[in-house]
XYZ file of C-alpha atoms in Angstrom:
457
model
C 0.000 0.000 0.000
C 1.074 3.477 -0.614
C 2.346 5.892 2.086
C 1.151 9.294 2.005
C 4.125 10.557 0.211
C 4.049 8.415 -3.125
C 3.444 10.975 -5.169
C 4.422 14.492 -5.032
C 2.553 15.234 -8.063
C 3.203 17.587 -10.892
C 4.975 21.041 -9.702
C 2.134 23.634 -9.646
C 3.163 27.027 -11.789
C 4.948 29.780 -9.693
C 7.078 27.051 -8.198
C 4.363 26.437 -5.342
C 5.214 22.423 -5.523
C 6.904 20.662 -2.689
C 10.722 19.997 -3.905
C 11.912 17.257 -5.839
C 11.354 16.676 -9.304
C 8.145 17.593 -10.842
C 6.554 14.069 -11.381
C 8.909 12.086 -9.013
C 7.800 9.801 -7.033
C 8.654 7.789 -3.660
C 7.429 5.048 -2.200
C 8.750 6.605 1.302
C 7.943 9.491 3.678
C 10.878 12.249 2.433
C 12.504 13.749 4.923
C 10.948 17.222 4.625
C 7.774 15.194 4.852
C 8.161 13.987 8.146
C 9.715 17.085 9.843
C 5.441 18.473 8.503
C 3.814 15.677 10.782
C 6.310 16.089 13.437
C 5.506 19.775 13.078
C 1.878 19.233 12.640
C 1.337 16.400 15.290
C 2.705 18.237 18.028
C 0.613 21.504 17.514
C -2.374 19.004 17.412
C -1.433 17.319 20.451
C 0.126 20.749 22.704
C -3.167 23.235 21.906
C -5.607 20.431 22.656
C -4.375 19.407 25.733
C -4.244 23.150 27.091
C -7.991 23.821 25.309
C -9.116 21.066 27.547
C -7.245 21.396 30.465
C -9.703 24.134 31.790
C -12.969 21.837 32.119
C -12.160 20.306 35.165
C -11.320 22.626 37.769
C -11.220 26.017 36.282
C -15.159 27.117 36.839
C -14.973 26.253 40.626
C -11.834 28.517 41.063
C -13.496 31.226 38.817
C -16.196 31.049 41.344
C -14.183 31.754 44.231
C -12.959 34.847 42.256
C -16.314 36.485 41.865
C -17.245 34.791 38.428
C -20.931 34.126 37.792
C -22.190 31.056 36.100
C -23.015 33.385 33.397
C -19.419 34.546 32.897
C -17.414 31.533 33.239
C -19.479 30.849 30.133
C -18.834 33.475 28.404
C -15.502 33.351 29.502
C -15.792 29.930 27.639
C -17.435 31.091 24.851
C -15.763 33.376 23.695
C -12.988 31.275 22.415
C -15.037 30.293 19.619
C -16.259 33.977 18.445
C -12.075 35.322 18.593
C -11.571 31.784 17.074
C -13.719 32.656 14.082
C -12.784 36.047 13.085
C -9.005 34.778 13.486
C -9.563 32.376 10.680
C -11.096 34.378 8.356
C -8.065 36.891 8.691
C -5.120 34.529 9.027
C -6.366 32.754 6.171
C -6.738 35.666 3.969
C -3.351 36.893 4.716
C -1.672 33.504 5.573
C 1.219 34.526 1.996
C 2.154 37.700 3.158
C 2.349 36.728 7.123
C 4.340 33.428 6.157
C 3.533 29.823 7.188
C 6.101 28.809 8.765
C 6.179 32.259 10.965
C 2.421 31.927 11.743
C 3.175 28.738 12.976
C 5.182 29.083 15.129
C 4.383 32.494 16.652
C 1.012 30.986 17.231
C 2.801 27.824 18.912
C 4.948 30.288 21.269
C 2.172 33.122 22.206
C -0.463 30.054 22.928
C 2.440 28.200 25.148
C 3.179 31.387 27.317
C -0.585 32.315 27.411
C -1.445 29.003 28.385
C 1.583 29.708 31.475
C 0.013 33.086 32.435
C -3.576 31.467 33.099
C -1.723 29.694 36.119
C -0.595 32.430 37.210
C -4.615 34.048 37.212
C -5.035 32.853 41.183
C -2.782 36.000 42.198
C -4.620 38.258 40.419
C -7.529 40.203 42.509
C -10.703 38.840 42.519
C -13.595 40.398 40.787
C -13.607 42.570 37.597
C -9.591 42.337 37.373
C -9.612 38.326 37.415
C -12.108 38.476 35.028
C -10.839 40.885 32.604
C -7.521 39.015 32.835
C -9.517 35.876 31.880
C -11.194 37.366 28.544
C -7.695 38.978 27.441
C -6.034 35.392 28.301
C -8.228 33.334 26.614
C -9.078 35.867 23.339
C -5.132 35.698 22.782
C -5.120 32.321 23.634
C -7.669 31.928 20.744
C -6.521 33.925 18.087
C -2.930 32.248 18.730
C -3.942 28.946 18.485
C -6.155 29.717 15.154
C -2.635 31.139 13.726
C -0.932 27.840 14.150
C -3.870 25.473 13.232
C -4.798 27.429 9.915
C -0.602 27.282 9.068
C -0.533 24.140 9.800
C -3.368 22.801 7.532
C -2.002 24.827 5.170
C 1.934 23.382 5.274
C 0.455 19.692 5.440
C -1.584 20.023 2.324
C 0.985 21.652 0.582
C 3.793 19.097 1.788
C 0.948 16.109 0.697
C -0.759 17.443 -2.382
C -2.169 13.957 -3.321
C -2.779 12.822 0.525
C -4.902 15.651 1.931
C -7.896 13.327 3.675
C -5.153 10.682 4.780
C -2.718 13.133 6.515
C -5.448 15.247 7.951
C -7.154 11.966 9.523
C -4.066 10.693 10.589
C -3.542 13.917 12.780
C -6.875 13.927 14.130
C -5.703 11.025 16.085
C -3.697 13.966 17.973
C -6.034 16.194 18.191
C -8.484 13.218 19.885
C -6.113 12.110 22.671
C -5.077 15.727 23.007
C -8.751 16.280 24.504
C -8.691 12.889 25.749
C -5.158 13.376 27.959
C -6.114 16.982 28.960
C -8.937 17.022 31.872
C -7.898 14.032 33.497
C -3.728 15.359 33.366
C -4.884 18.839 34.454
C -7.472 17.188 37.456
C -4.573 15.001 38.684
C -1.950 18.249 38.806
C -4.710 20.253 40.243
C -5.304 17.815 42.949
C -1.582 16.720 43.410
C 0.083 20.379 43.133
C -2.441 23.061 43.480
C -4.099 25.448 40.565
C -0.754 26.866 38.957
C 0.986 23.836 37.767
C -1.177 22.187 35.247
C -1.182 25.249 33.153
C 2.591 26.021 33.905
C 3.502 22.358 33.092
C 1.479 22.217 29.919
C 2.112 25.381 28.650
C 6.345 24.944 29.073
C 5.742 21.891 27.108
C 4.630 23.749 24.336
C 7.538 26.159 24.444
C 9.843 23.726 24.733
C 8.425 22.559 21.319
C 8.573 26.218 19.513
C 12.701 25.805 18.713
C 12.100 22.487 17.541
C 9.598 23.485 15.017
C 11.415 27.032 14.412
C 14.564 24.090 13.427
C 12.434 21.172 11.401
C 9.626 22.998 9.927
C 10.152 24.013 6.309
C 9.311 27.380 4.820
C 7.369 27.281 1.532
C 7.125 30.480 -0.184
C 4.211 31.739 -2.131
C 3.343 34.437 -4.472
C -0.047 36.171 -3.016
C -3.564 35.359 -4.432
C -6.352 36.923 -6.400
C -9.165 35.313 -5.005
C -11.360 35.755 -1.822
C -12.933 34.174 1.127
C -16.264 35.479 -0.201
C -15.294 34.222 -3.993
C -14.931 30.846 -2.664
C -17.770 30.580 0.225
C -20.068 32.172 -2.455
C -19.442 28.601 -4.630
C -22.765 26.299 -3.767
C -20.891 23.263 -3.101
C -18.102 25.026 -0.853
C -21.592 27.280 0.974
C -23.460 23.311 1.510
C -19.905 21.726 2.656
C -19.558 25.041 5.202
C -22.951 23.679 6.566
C -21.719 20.392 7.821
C -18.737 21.727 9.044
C -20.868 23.933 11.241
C -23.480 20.817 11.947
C -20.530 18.626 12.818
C -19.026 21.203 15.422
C -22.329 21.906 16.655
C -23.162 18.283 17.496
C -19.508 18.212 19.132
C -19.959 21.094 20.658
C -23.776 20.378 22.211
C -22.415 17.878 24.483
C -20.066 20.193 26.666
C -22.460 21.556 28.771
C -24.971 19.077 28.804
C -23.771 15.027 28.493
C -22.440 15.751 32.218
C -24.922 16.602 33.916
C -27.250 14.188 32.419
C -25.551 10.982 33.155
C -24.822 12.327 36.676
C -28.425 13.048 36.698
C -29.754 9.751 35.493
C -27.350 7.582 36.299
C -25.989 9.149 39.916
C -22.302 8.058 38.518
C -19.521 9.426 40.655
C -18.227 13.224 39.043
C -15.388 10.800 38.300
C -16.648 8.503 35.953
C -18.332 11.179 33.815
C -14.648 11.725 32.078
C -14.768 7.636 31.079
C -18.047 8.706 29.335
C -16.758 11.126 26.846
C -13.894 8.694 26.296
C -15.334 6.341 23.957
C -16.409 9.555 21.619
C -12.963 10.416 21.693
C -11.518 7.441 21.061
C -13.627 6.029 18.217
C -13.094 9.423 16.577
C -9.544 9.336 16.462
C -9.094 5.849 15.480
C -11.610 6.254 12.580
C -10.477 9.656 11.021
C -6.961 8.172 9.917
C -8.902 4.878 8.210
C -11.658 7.806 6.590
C -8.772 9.478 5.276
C -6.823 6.730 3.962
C -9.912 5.780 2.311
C -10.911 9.036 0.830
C -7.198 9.344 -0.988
C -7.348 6.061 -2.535
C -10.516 6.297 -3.860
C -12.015 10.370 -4.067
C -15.170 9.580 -5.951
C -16.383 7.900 -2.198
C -15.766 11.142 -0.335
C -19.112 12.585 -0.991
C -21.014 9.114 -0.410
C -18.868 9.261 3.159
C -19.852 12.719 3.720
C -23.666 12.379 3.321
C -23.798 8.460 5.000
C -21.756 10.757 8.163
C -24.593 12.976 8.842
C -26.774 10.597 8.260
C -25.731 8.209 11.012
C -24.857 11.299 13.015
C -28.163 12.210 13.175
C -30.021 8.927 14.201
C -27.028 9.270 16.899
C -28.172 12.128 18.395
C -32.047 10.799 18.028
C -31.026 7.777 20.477
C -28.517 9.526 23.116
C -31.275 10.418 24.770
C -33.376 8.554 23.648
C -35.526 10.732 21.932
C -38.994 10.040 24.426
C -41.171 9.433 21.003
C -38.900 6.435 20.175
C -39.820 4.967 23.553
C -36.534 3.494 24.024
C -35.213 3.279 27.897
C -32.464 5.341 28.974
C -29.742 3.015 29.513
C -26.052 3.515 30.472
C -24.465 0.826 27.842
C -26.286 2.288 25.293
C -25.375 5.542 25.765
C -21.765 4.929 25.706
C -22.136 2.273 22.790
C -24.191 5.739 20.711
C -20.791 7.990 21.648
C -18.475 5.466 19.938
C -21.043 5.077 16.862
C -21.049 9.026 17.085
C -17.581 9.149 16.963
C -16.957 6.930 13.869
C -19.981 8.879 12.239
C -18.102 12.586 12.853
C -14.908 11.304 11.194
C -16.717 9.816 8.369
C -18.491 12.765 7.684
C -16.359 15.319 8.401
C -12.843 14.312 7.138
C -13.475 14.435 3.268
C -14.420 17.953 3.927
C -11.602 19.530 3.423
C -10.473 17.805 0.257
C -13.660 18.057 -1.080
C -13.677 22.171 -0.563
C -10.143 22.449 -1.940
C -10.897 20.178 -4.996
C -13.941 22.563 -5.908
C -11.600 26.019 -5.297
C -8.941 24.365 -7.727
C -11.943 23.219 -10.205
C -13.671 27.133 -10.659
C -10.113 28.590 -11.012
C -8.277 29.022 -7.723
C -4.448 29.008 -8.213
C -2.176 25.308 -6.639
C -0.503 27.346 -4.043
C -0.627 28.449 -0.343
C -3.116 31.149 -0.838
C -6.183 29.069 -1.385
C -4.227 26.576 0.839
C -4.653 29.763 3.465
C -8.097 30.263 2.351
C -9.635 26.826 2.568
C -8.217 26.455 5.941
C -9.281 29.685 7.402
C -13.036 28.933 5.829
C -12.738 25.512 7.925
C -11.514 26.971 11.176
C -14.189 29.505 10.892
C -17.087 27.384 9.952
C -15.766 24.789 13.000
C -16.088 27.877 15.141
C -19.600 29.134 14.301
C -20.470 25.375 15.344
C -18.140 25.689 18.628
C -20.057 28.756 19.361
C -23.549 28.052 18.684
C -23.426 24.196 19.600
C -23.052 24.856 23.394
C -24.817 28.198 23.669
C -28.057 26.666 21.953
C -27.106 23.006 24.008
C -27.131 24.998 27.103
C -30.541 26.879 26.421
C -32.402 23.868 25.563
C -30.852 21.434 28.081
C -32.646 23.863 30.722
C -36.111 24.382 28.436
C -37.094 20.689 27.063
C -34.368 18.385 28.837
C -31.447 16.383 27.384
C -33.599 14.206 25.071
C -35.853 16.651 22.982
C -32.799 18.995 22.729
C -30.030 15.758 21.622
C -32.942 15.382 19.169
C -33.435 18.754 17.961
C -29.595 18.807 17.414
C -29.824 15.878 15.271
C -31.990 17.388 12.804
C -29.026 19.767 12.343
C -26.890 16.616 10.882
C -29.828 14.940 8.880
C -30.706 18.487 7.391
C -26.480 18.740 6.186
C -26.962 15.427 4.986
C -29.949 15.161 3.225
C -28.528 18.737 1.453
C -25.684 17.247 0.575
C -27.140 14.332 -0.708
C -29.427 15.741 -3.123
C -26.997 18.330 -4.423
C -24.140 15.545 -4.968
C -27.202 13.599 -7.249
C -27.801 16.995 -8.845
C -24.043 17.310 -9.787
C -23.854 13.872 -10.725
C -26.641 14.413 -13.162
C -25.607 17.386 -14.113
C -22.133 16.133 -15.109
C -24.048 13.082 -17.035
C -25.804 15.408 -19.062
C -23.055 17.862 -20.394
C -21.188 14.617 -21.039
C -23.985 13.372 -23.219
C -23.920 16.855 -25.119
C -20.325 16.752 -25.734
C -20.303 13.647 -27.334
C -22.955 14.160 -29.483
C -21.309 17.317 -30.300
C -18.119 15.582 -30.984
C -19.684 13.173 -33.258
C -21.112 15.629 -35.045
C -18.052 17.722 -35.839
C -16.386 14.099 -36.852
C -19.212 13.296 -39.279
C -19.135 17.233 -40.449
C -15.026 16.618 -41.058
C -15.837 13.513 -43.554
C -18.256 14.791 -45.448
C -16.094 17.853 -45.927
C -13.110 15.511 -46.810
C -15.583 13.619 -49.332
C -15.836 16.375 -51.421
């Protein structure tokens, strides 16, 4: 089987290709290659852990600083909004910042943000704390967005050909990132006190900003003539922002609400709830590298994965529950075995994404390079984050109006509206595609028989 790196593919104009030859090919990782997922894995790994870290114990200390419920959310929530409006712009101007320096300026300001949030318990309660806690965790936003939307960038570019495998592969990263964090940060908390998690964590990450500054390569660019709103203003790329949004949603839902309703219906101890969320996390990172592989070797799939992952995401979210007009009983094994389904569903659905929206840019004219590299990646990151926002905030709201059932529902019909879009549109294109294919070779056969008669005479 072929490794991500068979094929670097034909150079793209402007000298925007990965080096090597133009059509060489290897049958191994090159070196450059690796030094991308080393690069890659360990931004994946670092700025998930110290997203996550915060869940456990950080709302009860807010709380003894003067925080409301009502502002620790927001305090939450507005990661997602600074996470959003970061995209759009590092994306845009991803060619004239640089890659490689967006990288890892992102890597080093989210590593010493993430030390300064330890250092928050000196810091006088009331509206000081929780200034310093908006200004933390904006930066800390905005900084990681830098490094994620460079680093998509850089491994697409490095893996022209592998897009779906590489990006799966990483996911794996990202998963145990949010796996490892709360329970690493809860055992430091309760072992050392509230500074160390975030001093520990965050010093890892700096320790790994000299070792990407060293391995990372730096691909140069010439700038772009196209525009976020030229390529979100494409129908495919406006239906494919939709289920990123209904994808991050869905994740997003359960944060504030999966907790407290197995503690609620199940009266498990606060800490088995983390076990819980384990087998989403899991089965999401050990499926997105196999969707991935699977999406390279054979693209025409990638839509059929796409539309079959909302799908099954959707009768997901109809069963956590269960939904009360299914008339299924509430039961602990099923709930857990409906997380790992989830899980498999969301990297189904979600990896081809990102190949699929490129494919489309480079299909209605977008230059091979970085800049729609920059632009594809910054319309993900900011689609993800209107999910991130909205998924909790709505979660939240209905959790407390209709209960845990009627709302998992209602968030369900998120995933089977994406799909059922998607589904119809890909059948549209498909005949679509038939059609003008039809045309042109009756129009072909017409010129031929038009060339013969002409040569008759």
């Amino acid at each position: 089987m072929d490794s991500p790196g068979d094929s670097e593919g034909p150079r793209p104009p402007g000298g925007d290709g990965p080096p090597g030859g133009a059509m060489e090919t290897s049958r191994r990782l090159s070196r450059e290659q690796i030094f991308v997922l080393i690069s890659a894995a360990s931004i994946n790994l670092g700025s998930m852990m110290c997203y996550s870290i915060l869940g456990p114990f950080f709302p009860k200390e807010a709380e003894k600083k003067g925080a409301s419920n009502t502002v620790i959310g927001m305090i939450f929530g507005c990661y997602a909004l600074f996470d959003f409006l970061a995209s759009l712009v590092f994306g845009k101007y991803l060619v004239q910042i640089g890659a490689k320096f967006m990288f890892v300026a992102g890597m080093f300001v989210s590593g010493a943000v993430t030390v300064l949030f330890g250092l928050l318990d000196q810091v006088p309660e009331g509206a000081v704390f929780i200034a310093m806690c908006f200004l933390l965790r904006i930066t800390d936003a905005i900084s990681f967005e830098a490094a994620i939307t460079a680093s998509s960038s850089i491994l697409a570019k490095a893996f022209p050909n592998n897009v779906a495998t590489v990006l799966g592969s990483l996911e794996t990263f990202s998963g145990l990132g949010l796996v490892l964090g709360p329970p690493l940060g809860g055992f430091l908390y309760q072992s050392f006190g509230y500074e160390v998690p975030f001093i520990f964590l965050g010093c890892i990450v700096l320790l790994m900003v000299p070792l990407n500054m060293y391995i990372l390569p730096n691909y140069e660019s010439d700038k772009g003539k196209h525009s976020f709103w030229k390529l979100i203003t494409l129908p495919k790329v406006a239906f494919l922002s939709f289920v990123i949004t209904s994808f991050s949603s869905c994740f997003g839902f359960l944060e504030p609400t999966l907790s407290l309703f197995v503690l609620e219906k199940f009266n498990l101890p606060a800490g088995y709830v983390g076990l819980v969320f384990l087998g989403l996390a899991l089965s999401y990172a050990i499926s997105s590298p196999l969707v991935g592989l699977l999406s390279d070797k054979m693209p025409h799939l990638r839509k059929w994965l796409l539309v079959f992952g909302n799908l099954t995401l959707a009768g997901c979210y109809m069963l956590l529950g269960p939904a009360p007009f299914l008339h299924i009983k509430s039961q602990l094994w099923l709930l857990v075995l409906i997380l790992v389904i989830n899980g498999i569903s969301a990297g189904t659905g979600l990896i081809p994404t990102f190949p699929e929206i490129l494919s489309c840019a480079h299909e209605n004219g977008f230059e091979e390079g970085l800049s729609t590299l920059g632009l594809v990646s910054g319309l993900f990151g900011a689609m993800w984050s209107v999910g991130a926002f909205v998924g909790p905030t709505l979660g939240g709201f209905l959790y407390e109006k209709i209960g845990f059932e009627w709302a998992a529902a209602l968030q369900g019909l998120w995933a089977l509206t994406s799909g059922l879009v998607m589904g119809l549109f890909y059948l549209l294109e498909h005949s679509r595609r038939r059609r003008r294919s039809e045309l042109q070779n009756i129009l072909g056969t017409e010129e031929e028989r038009t060339a013969l008669l002409s040569d008759e005479r």
